[in-house]
mmCIF file of C-alpha atoms in Angstrom:
data_model
loop_
_atom_site.group_PDB
_atom_site.id
_atom_site.type_symbol
_atom_site.label_atom_id
_atom_site.label_comp_id
_atom_site.label_asym_id
_atom_site.label_seq_id
_atom_site.Cartn_x
_atom_site.Cartn_y
_atom_site.Cartn_z
ATOM 1 C CA UNK A 1 11.641 -251.494 49.541
ATOM 2 C CA UNK A 2 14.572 -250.227 51.565
ATOM 3 C CA UNK A 3 18.111 -250.327 50.226
ATOM 4 C CA UNK A 4 21.176 -249.951 52.404
ATOM 5 C CA UNK A 5 23.932 -248.280 50.341
ATOM 6 C CA UNK A 6 26.542 -248.646 53.105
ATOM 7 C CA UNK A 7 27.834 -252.056 51.908
ATOM 8 C CA UNK A 8 28.265 -250.616 48.414
ATOM 9 C CA UNK A 9 30.347 -247.744 49.768
ATOM 10 C CA UNK A 10 32.401 -250.153 51.858
ATOM 11 C CA UNK A 11 33.030 -252.393 48.851
ATOM 12 C CA UNK A 12 34.137 -249.404 46.804
ATOM 13 C CA UNK A 13 36.500 -248.279 49.552
ATOM 14 C CA UNK A 14 38.009 -251.764 49.749
ATOM 15 C CA UNK A 15 38.450 -251.902 45.972
ATOM 16 C CA UNK A 16 40.079 -248.469 45.974
ATOM 17 C CA UNK A 17 42.429 -249.668 48.697
ATOM 18 C CA UNK A 18 43.351 -252.658 46.531
ATOM 19 C CA UNK A 19 43.986 -250.332 43.593
ATOM 20 C CA UNK A 20 46.323 -248.243 45.737
ATOM 21 C CA UNK A 21 48.147 -251.353 46.985
ATOM 22 C CA UNK A 22 48.546 -252.781 43.481
ATOM 23 C CA UNK A 23 49.715 -249.421 42.146
ATOM 24 C CA UNK A 24 52.420 -249.202 44.802
ATOM 25 C CA UNK A 25 53.579 -252.739 43.985
ATOM 26 C CA UNK A 26 53.542 -252.092 40.228
ATOM 27 C CA UNK A 27 55.419 -248.843 40.663
ATOM 28 C CA UNK A 28 58.034 -250.555 42.806
ATOM 29 C CA UNK A 29 58.615 -253.542 40.525
ATOM 30 C CA UNK A 30 58.628 -251.577 37.272
ATOM 31 C CA UNK A 31 60.936 -248.916 38.697
ATOM 32 C CA UNK A 32 63.275 -251.610 40.035
ATOM 33 C CA UNK A 33 63.574 -253.404 36.703
ATOM 34 C CA UNK A 34 64.259 -250.119 34.933
ATOM 35 C CA UNK A 35 66.845 -249.158 37.549
ATOM 36 C CA UNK A 36 68.684 -252.463 37.127
ATOM 37 C CA UNK A 37 68.638 -252.047 33.359
ATOM 38 C CA UNK A 38 69.970 -248.492 33.520
ATOM 39 C CA UNK A 39 72.763 -249.486 35.894
ATOM 40 C CA UNK A 40 73.869 -252.639 34.081
ATOM 41 C CA UNK A 41 73.186 -252.017 30.412
ATOM 42 C CA UNK A 42 76.487 -250.263 29.750
ATOM 43 C CA UNK A 43 78.650 -252.821 31.563
ATOM 44 C CA UNK A 44 76.900 -256.189 31.834
ATOM 45 C CA UNK A 45 77.591 -258.289 28.700
ATOM 46 C CA UNK A 46 74.165 -259.906 29.071
ATOM 47 C CA UNK A 47 72.608 -256.495 28.367
ATOM 48 C CA UNK A 48 74.518 -255.988 25.092
ATOM 49 C CA UNK A 49 76.470 -252.821 26.021
ATOM 50 C CA UNK A 50 77.439 -252.256 22.387
ATOM 51 C CA UNK A 51 73.818 -252.339 21.180
ATOM 52 C CA UNK A 52 71.738 -250.199 23.550
ATOM 53 C CA UNK A 53 69.362 -249.436 20.689
ATOM 54 C CA UNK A 54 68.240 -253.074 20.766
ATOM 55 C CA UNK A 55 66.150 -252.400 23.885
ATOM 56 C CA UNK A 56 62.884 -250.508 24.097
ATOM 57 C CA UNK A 57 62.066 -249.352 27.630
ATOM 58 C CA UNK A 58 59.109 -247.147 26.705
ATOM 59 C CA UNK A 59 56.744 -249.832 27.961
ATOM 60 C CA UNK A 60 58.360 -249.893 31.393
ATOM 61 C CA UNK A 61 58.213 -246.103 31.541
ATOM 62 C CA UNK A 62 54.533 -246.268 30.604
ATOM 63 C CA UNK A 63 53.836 -248.758 33.407
ATOM 64 C CA UNK A 64 55.572 -246.476 35.900
ATOM 65 C CA UNK A 65 53.622 -243.441 34.701
ATOM 66 C CA UNK A 66 50.325 -245.331 34.742
ATOM 67 C CA UNK A 67 50.906 -246.620 38.275
ATOM 68 C CA UNK A 68 51.917 -243.163 39.491
ATOM 69 C CA UNK A 69 48.814 -241.444 38.111
ATOM 70 C CA UNK A 70 46.510 -244.206 39.350
ATOM 71 C CA UNK A 71 48.103 -244.125 42.787
ATOM 72 C CA UNK A 72 47.686 -240.365 43.032
ATOM 73 C CA UNK A 73 44.053 -240.246 41.875
ATOM 74 C CA UNK A 74 42.878 -243.297 43.806
ATOM 75 C CA UNK A 75 44.832 -242.225 46.868
ATOM 76 C CA UNK A 76 43.095 -238.852 46.923
ATOM 77 C CA UNK A 77 39.663 -240.461 46.691
ATOM 78 C CA UNK A 78 40.521 -243.037 49.359
ATOM 79 C CA UNK A 79 41.779 -240.397 51.784
ATOM 80 C CA UNK A 80 38.735 -238.196 51.227
ATOM 81 C CA UNK A 81 36.455 -241.187 51.756
ATOM 82 C CA UNK A 82 38.046 -241.939 55.114
ATOM 83 C CA UNK A 83 38.191 -238.385 56.490
ATOM 84 C CA UNK A 84 35.094 -237.786 58.664
ATOM 85 C CA UNK A 85 35.254 -234.019 58.162
ATOM 86 C CA UNK A 86 34.688 -234.394 54.421
ATOM 87 C CA UNK A 87 31.614 -236.548 55.101
ATOM 88 C CA UNK A 88 31.346 -238.013 51.604
ATOM 89 C CA UNK A 89 28.893 -240.615 52.874
ATOM 90 C CA UNK A 90 26.222 -237.917 53.075
ATOM 91 C CA UNK A 91 27.289 -236.079 49.926
ATOM 92 C CA UNK A 92 26.090 -238.615 47.424
ATOM 93 C CA UNK A 93 26.595 -236.772 44.162
ATOM 94 C CA UNK A 94 29.980 -235.399 45.202
ATOM 95 C CA UNK A 95 31.136 -238.876 46.204
ATOM 96 C CA UNK A 96 30.029 -240.337 42.884
ATOM 97 C CA UNK A 97 31.699 -237.555 40.903
ATOM 98 C CA UNK A 98 34.961 -237.924 42.827
ATOM 99 C CA UNK A 99 34.897 -241.686 42.374
ATOM 100 C CA UNK A 100 34.266 -241.444 38.645
ATOM 101 C CA UNK A 101 36.762 -238.602 38.319
ATOM 102 C CA UNK A 102 39.505 -240.728 39.853
ATOM 103 C CA UNK A 103 38.644 -244.139 38.405
ATOM 104 C CA UNK A 104 37.650 -242.996 34.913
ATOM 105 C CA UNK A 105 40.934 -241.449 33.740
ATOM 106 C CA UNK A 106 42.916 -244.134 35.565
ATOM 107 C CA UNK A 107 41.026 -246.980 33.893
ATOM 108 C CA UNK A 108 41.537 -245.431 30.466
ATOM 109 C CA UNK A 109 45.234 -244.925 31.155
ATOM 110 C CA UNK A 110 45.759 -248.456 32.455
ATOM 111 C CA UNK A 111 44.051 -250.198 29.536
ATOM 112 C CA UNK A 112 45.972 -248.081 27.015
ATOM 113 C CA UNK A 113 49.196 -248.891 28.865
ATOM 114 C CA UNK A 114 48.509 -252.635 28.850
ATOM 115 C CA UNK A 115 47.787 -252.599 25.114
ATOM 116 C CA UNK A 116 50.859 -250.467 24.427
ATOM 117 C CA UNK A 117 53.181 -252.739 26.409
ATOM 118 C CA UNK A 118 51.767 -255.845 24.727
ATOM 119 C CA UNK A 119 52.441 -254.281 21.329
ATOM 120 C CA UNK A 120 56.033 -253.495 22.308
ATOM 121 C CA UNK A 121 56.543 -257.008 23.675
ATOM 122 C CA UNK A 122 55.290 -258.471 20.406
ATOM 123 C CA UNK A 123 57.823 -256.592 18.277
ATOM 124 C CA UNK A 124 60.317 -259.010 16.768
ATOM 125 C CA UNK A 125 63.078 -256.540 15.933
ATOM 126 C CA UNK A 126 63.471 -255.091 19.448
ATOM 127 C CA UNK A 127 63.396 -256.468 22.976
ATOM 128 C CA UNK A 128 61.842 -255.027 26.102
ATOM 129 C CA UNK A 129 63.158 -255.699 29.587
ATOM 130 C CA UNK A 130 60.465 -258.351 29.964
ATOM 131 C CA UNK A 131 61.058 -260.186 26.699
ATOM 132 C CA UNK A 132 64.849 -260.129 27.090
ATOM 133 C CA UNK A 133 65.019 -261.315 30.694
ATOM 134 C CA UNK A 134 62.337 -263.970 30.196
ATOM 135 C CA UNK A 135 64.107 -265.216 27.074
ATOM 136 C CA UNK A 136 67.527 -265.611 28.693
ATOM 137 C CA UNK A 137 66.697 -266.213 32.367
ATOM 138 C CA UNK A 138 67.628 -269.903 32.108
ATOM 139 C CA UNK A 139 70.612 -269.507 29.802
ATOM 140 C CA UNK A 140 73.927 -270.744 31.161
ATOM 141 C CA UNK A 141 76.776 -268.209 31.185
ATOM 142 C CA UNK A 142 79.591 -268.656 28.717
ATOM 143 C CA UNK A 143 82.940 -269.937 29.946
ATOM 144 C CA UNK A 144 84.559 -266.507 29.771
ATOM 145 C CA UNK A 145 81.734 -265.039 31.869
ATOM 146 C CA UNK A 146 82.146 -267.441 34.791
ATOM 147 C CA UNK A 147 84.622 -265.170 36.585
ATOM 148 C CA UNK A 148 82.451 -262.062 36.303
ATOM 149 C CA UNK A 149 80.878 -260.419 39.338
ATOM 150 C CA UNK A 150 77.365 -261.477 40.324
ATOM 151 C CA UNK A 151 75.861 -258.285 38.934
ATOM 152 C CA UNK A 152 77.537 -258.884 35.585
ATOM 153 C CA UNK A 153 75.624 -261.988 34.556
ATOM 154 C CA UNK A 154 72.046 -263.097 34.085
ATOM 155 C CA UNK A 155 71.558 -264.330 37.638
ATOM 156 C CA UNK A 156 68.811 -261.799 38.331
ATOM 157 C CA UNK A 157 67.008 -262.290 35.017
ATOM 158 C CA UNK A 158 64.462 -264.680 36.544
ATOM 159 C CA UNK A 159 63.498 -262.116 39.167
ATOM 160 C CA UNK A 160 63.408 -259.297 36.613
ATOM 161 C CA UNK A 161 61.261 -261.416 34.298
ATOM 162 C CA UNK A 162 58.727 -262.108 37.052
ATOM 163 C CA UNK A 163 58.712 -258.481 38.173
ATOM 164 C CA UNK A 164 58.153 -257.252 34.622
ATOM 165 C CA UNK A 165 55.262 -259.660 34.155
ATOM 166 C CA UNK A 166 53.756 -258.636 37.480
ATOM 167 C CA UNK A 167 53.918 -254.957 36.525
ATOM 168 C CA UNK A 168 52.124 -255.672 33.249
ATOM 169 C CA UNK A 169 49.449 -258.078 34.436
ATOM 170 C CA UNK A 170 49.063 -256.208 37.700
ATOM 171 C CA UNK A 171 48.127 -253.157 35.635
ATOM 172 C CA UNK A 172 45.467 -255.264 33.930
ATOM 173 C CA UNK A 173 44.117 -256.273 37.348
ATOM 174 C CA UNK A 174 44.037 -252.604 38.342
ATOM 175 C CA UNK A 175 41.995 -251.843 35.224
ATOM 176 C CA UNK A 176 39.429 -254.484 36.202
ATOM 177 C CA UNK A 177 39.273 -253.135 39.761
ATOM 178 C CA UNK A 178 38.799 -249.591 38.474
ATOM 179 C CA UNK A 179 35.934 -250.708 36.247
ATOM 180 C CA UNK A 180 34.335 -252.393 39.254
ATOM 181 C CA UNK A 181 34.810 -249.203 41.249
ATOM 182 C CA UNK A 182 33.089 -247.141 38.558
ATOM 183 C CA UNK A 183 30.203 -249.597 38.488
ATOM 184 C CA UNK A 184 29.854 -249.382 42.252
ATOM 185 C CA UNK A 185 29.950 -245.586 42.008
ATOM 186 C CA UNK A 186 26.909 -245.543 39.758
ATOM 187 C CA UNK A 187 25.022 -248.241 41.666
ATOM 188 C CA UNK A 188 25.898 -246.643 44.999
ATOM 189 C CA UNK A 189 24.721 -243.235 43.846
ATOM 190 C CA UNK A 190 21.430 -244.716 42.634
ATOM 191 C CA UNK A 191 21.017 -246.543 45.953
ATOM 192 C CA UNK A 192 21.708 -243.333 47.866
ATOM 193 C CA UNK A 193 19.143 -241.421 45.848
ATOM 194 C CA UNK A 194 16.568 -244.190 46.218
ATOM 195 C CA UNK A 195 17.082 -244.322 49.983
ATOM 196 C CA UNK A 196 16.902 -240.549 50.209
ATOM 197 C CA UNK A 197 13.668 -240.534 48.242
ATOM 198 C CA UNK A 198 12.116 -243.261 50.395
ATOM 199 C CA UNK A 199 13.053 -241.448 53.594
ATOM 200 C CA UNK A 200 11.536 -238.248 52.257
ATOM 201 C CA UNK A 201 8.300 -240.056 51.401
ATOM 202 C CA UNK A 202 8.119 -241.619 54.853
ATOM 203 C CA UNK A 203 8.657 -238.223 56.447
ATOM 204 C CA UNK A 204 5.911 -236.668 54.340
ATOM 205 C CA UNK A 205 3.523 -239.469 55.286
ATOM 206 C CA UNK A 206 4.266 -238.980 58.970
ATOM 207 C CA UNK A 207 3.690 -235.240 58.702
ATOM 208 C CA UNK A 208 0.407 -235.714 56.895
#
C-alpha cells in the first residue's frame, strides 16, 4: 500500500499559516485594547482614574506574550518549510522535530494563557479590560459627561469588548490549530517513513 505524505505536509503548512495569521490578529487586538486603556485610564472618567488598582491587565499582557511567542515559533517553521534550500520535505525527522518544537511549547503556552485569562475574568473583586468594557458598553453617559470629548466616554467600549473577546477566544482557536499541527507532524512523519520503507523494498526487489 502506497501512502502519499504530500497532502499531510500541505495541510500542516496551511494550518501553520492560519496560526501565524491568528497570532498577528490577536497580537494587534490585545495590544490595541491595552494601549487604549493605558492612554485613557488616568483621564477618562469611565476608566475610574482615581481607582487604577481596580483593573487587572495581566491577562491582556499574557495574551500579547502568548501571541508573540506563537508567532515567532510558528513563523520560523513556516518560513523554513517554504524555503527550497532547506528542503524539509526530504528531511522527514528534522521536519517533524521542528514542527513539534514550534507547536509544542506554543500549544502549552496558549492553553495556560486561556485558563489564566478566564480565571482573571471570573474574579469578582477586580475587573479586566474585557469584563469592564463588556459590562458598560451599552451604558448611557451621565448628564455631566455629555460635553466630554469622544475619547473621554465609553463610546469605544463595544469595540474594545469585541477585541478583548477575540484575543481570548482566538487564542483558544490557535491552541486547537497547534494540536492539529502536532498530530499532523506525527502522522506525516510516519507516512514519510512508511513511504521511504516501501520505496526501499521496491528498489531491493528490482535489484534482485
